[in-house]
Coordinates of C-alpha atoms in Angstrom, one line a residue:
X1 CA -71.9 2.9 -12.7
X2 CA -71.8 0.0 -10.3
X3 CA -68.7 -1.1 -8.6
X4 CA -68.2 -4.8 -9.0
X5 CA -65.8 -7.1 -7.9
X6 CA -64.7 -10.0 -10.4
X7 CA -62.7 -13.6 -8.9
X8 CA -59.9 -13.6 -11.9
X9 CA -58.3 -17.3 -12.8
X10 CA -54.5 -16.5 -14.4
X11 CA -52.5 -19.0 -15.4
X12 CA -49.2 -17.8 -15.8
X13 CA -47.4 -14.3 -14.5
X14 CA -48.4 -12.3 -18.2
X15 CA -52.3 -12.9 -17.5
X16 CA -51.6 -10.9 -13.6
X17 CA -48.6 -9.1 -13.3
X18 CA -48.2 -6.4 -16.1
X19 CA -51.7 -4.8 -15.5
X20 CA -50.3 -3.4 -12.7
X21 CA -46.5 -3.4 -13.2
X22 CA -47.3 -0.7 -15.4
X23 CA -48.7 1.6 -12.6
X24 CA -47.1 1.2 -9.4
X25 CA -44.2 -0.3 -7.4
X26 CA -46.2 -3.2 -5.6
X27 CA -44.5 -5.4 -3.5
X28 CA -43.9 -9.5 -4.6
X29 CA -46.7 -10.1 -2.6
X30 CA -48.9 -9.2 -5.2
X31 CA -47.4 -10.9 -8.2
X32 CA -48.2 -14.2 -9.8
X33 CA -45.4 -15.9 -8.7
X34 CA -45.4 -14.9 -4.8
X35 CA -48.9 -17.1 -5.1
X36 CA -47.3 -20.0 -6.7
X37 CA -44.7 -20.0 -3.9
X38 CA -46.9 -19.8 -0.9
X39 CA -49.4 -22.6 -2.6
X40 CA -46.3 -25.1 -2.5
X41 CA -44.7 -24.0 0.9
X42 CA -48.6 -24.6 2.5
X43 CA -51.3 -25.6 0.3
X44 CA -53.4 -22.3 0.4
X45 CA -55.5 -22.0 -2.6
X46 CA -54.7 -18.2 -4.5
X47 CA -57.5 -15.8 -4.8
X48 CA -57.5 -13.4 -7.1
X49 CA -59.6 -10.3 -7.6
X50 CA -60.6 -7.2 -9.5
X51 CA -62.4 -4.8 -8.7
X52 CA -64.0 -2.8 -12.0
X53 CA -66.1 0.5 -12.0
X54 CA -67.9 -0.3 -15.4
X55 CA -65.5 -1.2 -17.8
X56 CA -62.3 0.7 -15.4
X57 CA -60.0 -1.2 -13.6
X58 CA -59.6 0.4 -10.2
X59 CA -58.5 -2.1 -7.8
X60 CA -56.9 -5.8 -7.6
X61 CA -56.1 -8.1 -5.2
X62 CA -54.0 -11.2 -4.6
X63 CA -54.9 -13.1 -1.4
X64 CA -54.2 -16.9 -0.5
X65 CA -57.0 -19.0 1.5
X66 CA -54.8 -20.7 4.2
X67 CA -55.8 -23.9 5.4
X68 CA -54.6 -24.5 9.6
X69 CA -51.9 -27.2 10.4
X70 CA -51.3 -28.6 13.4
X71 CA -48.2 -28.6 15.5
X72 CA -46.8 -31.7 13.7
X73 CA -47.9 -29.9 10.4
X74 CA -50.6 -32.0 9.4
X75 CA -53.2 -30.5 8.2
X76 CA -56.3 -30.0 10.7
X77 CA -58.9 -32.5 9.5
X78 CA -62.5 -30.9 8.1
X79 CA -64.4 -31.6 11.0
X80 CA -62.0 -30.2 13.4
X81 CA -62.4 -26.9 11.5
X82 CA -66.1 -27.0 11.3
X83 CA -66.3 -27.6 16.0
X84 CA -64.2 -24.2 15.6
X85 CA -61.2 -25.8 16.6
X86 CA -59.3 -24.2 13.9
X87 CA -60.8 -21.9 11.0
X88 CA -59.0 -21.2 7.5
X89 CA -58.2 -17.4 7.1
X90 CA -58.0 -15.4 3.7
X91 CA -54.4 -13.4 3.7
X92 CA -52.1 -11.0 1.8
X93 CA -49.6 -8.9 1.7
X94 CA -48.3 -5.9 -0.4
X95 CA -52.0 -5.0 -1.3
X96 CA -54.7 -4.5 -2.1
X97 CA -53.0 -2.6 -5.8
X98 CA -55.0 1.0 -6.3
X99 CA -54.8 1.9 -10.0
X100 CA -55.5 5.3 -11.7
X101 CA -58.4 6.5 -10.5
X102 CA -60.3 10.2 -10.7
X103 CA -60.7 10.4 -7.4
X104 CA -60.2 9.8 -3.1
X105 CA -63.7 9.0 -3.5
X106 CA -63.6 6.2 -6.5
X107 CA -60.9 4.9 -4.7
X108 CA -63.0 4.3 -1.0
X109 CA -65.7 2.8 -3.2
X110 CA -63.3 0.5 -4.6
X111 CA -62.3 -0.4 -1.0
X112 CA -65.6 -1.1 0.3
X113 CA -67.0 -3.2 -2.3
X114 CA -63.7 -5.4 -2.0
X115 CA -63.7 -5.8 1.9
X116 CA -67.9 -6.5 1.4
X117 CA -67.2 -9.0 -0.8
X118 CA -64.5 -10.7 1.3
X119 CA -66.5 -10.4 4.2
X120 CA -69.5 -12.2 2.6
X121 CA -66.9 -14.4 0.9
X122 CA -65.9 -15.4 4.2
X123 CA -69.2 -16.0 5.4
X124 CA -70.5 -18.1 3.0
X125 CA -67.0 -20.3 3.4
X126 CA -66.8 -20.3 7.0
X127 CA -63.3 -18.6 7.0
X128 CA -62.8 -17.2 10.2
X129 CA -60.1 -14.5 9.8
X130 CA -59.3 -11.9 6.9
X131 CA -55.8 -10.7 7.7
X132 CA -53.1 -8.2 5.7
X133 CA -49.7 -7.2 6.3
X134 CA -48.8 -3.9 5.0
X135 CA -51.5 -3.2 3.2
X136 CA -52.4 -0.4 0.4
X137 CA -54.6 1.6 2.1
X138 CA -57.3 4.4 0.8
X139 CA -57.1 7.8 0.6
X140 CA -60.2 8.3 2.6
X141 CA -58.6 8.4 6.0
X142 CA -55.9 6.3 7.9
X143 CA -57.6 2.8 7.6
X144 CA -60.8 4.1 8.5
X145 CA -62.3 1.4 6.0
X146 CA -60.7 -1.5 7.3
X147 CA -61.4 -0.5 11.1
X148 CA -65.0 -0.3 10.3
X149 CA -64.5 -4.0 9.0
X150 CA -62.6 -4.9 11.8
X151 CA -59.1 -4.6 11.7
X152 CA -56.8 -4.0 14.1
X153 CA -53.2 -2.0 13.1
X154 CA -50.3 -2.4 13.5
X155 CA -48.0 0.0 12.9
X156 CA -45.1 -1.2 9.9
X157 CA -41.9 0.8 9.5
X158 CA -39.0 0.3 7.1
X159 CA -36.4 2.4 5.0
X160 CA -36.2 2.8 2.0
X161 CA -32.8 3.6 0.0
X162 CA -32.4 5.3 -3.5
X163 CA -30.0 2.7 -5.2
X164 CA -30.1 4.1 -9.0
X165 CA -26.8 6.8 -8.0
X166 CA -23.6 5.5 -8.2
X167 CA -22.3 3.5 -6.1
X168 CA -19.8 6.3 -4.5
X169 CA -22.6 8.6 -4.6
X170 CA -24.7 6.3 -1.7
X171 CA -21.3 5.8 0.0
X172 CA -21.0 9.6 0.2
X173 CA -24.6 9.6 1.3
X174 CA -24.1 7.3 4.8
X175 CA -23.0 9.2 7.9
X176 CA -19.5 9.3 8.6
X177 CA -19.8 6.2 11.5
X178 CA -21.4 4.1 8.6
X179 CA -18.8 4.8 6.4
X180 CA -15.7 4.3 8.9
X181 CA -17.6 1.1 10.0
X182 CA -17.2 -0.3 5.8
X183 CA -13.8 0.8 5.7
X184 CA -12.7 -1.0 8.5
X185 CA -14.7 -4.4 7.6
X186 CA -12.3 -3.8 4.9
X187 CA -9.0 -3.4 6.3
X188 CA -10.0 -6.1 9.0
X189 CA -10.1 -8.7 5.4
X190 CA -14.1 -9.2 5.4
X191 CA -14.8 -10.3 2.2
X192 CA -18.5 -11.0 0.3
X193 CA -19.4 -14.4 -1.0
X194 CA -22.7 -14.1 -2.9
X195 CA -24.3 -17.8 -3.0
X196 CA -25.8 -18.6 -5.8
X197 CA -27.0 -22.3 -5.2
X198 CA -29.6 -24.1 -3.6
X199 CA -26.9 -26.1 -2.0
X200 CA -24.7 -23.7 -1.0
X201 CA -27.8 -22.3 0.5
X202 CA -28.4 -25.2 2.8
X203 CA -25.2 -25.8 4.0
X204 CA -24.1 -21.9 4.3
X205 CA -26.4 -19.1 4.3
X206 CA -29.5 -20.8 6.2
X207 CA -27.2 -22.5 8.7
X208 CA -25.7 -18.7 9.7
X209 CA -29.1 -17.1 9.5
X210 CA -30.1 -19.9 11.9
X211 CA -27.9 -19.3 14.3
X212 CA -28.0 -15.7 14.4
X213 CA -31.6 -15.4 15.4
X214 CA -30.9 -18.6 18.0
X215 CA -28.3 -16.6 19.3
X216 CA -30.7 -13.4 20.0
X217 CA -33.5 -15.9 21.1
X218 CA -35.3 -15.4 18.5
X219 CA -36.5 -18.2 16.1
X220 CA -35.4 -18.3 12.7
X221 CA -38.0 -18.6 9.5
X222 CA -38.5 -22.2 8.1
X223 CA -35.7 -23.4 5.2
X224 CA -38.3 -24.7 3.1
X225 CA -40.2 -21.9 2.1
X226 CA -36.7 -20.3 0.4
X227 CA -36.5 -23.7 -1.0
X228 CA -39.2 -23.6 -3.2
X229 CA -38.7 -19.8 -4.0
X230 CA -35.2 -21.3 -5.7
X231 CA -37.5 -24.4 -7.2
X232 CA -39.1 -21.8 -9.4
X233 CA -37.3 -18.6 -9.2
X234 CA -34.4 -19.6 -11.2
X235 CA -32.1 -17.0 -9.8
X236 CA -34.4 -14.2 -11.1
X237 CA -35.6 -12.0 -8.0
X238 CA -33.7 -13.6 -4.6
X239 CA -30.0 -12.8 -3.9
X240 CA -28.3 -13.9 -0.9
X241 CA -25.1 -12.6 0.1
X242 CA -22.7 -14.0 3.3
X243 CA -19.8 -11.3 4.6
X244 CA -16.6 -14.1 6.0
X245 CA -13.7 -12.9 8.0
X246 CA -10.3 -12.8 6.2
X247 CA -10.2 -16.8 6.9
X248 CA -13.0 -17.8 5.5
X249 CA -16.0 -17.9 8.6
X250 CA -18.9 -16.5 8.8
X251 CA -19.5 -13.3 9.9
X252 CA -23.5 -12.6 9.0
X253 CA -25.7 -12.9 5.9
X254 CA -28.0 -10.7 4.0
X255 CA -30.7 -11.5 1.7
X256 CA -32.7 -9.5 -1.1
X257 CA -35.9 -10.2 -3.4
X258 CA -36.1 -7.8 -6.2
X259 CA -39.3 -6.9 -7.9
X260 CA -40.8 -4.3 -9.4
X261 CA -38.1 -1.8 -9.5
X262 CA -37.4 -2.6 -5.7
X263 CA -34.9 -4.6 -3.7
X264 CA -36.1 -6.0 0.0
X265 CA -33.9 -7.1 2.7
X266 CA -35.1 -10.4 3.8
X267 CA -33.6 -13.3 6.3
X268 CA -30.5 -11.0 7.3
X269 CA -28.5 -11.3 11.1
X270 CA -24.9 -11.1 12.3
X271 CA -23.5 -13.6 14.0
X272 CA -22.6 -13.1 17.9
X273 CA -18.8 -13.5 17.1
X274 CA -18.9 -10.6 14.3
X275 CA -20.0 -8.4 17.5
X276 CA -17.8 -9.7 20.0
X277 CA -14.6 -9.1 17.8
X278 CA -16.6 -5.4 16.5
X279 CA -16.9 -7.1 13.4
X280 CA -19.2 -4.5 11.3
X281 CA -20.2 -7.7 9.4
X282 CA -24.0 -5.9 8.7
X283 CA -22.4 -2.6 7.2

């Protein structure tokens, strides 16, 4: 049968999610509601596709069409787009989401006819740039797919941690230094506040992100974007969590978004104070 890739219009999280809830631990990147987010934080339109081998499912997608802004963030007027002076890209993340298929060889075929019909997609639209972080790739070699269709890679790592033992069971896991380090937070009267409001938010765990990355250099991530993810998340998937000293300051924060079974570490840093006064604030 022919492979052919369908543009899908959901309106709520039942009509996209479970069909591939069901199968895999995708990332939030992928779900109805990471799509909702991103269209309020910048305007990008969501695209969503499957990709059907007769009447089997075998692939879907959840991409955004990003429209440039400028450095006031305003957004780059239609004519300034079409001189090339800025060009709107497709993205995603956490994707594309490979169901059960017979074989490597289903699943390359599935691959294909997505990234062909994104590439003519693009054409046609006069998007400029297809990008993906941390994407699903095939089983038909290392990338070799999306290198043919020009992508470059970049190499992602993380760690993942088995949090269904016991709590005293992970403890007992962590090398000894990790361990001594918790202990001592403890005895030195660091103390977790978990903040569970939007304004608390603002005026607590943003401000000591902030000024953890400023005090590496580094610049922090925007406050609005979280915003909105607390406008319609409802306290369902995004935890924040602020270690203090035993008077109350700051030490460093530590966010997670939980979906599908999983828990990410998002927005986190320690505070240049929690490592002058060998504060293990982070463990």
């Amino acid at each position: 049968m022919s492979i052919d890739v369908v543009e899908a219009h959901p309106k709520s999280e039942s009509d996209w999610d479970p069909h591939y809830n069901a199968h895999t631990a995708t990332g939030i990147g992928q779900s109805f509601f990471w799509s909702q987010v991103m269209a309020k934080v910048d305007g990008s339109v969501p695209l969503f596709l499957r990709v059907y081998d007769g009447p089997e499912l075998l692939l879907s997608l959840a991409a955004r069409i990003v429209t440039p802004f400028d450095a006031r963030n305003r957004l780059v007027p239609r004519w300034a787009r079409l001189a090339g002076n800025a060009a709107k890209s497709i993205e995603w993340f956490d994707g594309p989401v490979m169901h059960p298929v017979a074989s490597p060889n289903t699943s390359g075929r599935a691959h294909r006819a997505l990234l062909n019909w994104l590439h003519s997609y693009a054409m046609a639209r006069c998007i400029g740039t297809i990008r993906c972080l941390r994407p699903a790739l095939p089983d038909v070699g290392p990338g070799c797919l999306y290198d043919y269709h020009g992508f470059t890679q970049t190499p992602w790592s993380t760690y993942h941690v088995d949090l269904r033992p016991t709590a005293e069971t992970i403890l007992a896991g962590f090398p000894d230094s990790v361990r001594k380090s918790i202990f001592r937070a403890e005895r030195m009267g660091a103390y977790i506040e978990q903040v569970t409001d939007v304004r608390r938010f603002g005026t607590l765990y943003y401000p000591t992100y902030a000024r953890g990355h400023r005090e590496r250099g580094q610049d922090p991530a925007p406050i609005y974007p979280s915003q909105v993810s607390w406008e319609l998340d409802m306290g369902r998937r995004y935890s924040y969590y602020v270690a203090n000293d035993s008077e109350g300051l700051p030490l460093g924060c530590l966010g997670v978004y939980r979906y599908n079974g999983v828990a990410t570490e998002i927005m986190s840093s320690t505070l240049k104070r929690a490592r002058d006064q060998k504060y293990p604030a982070q463990d």
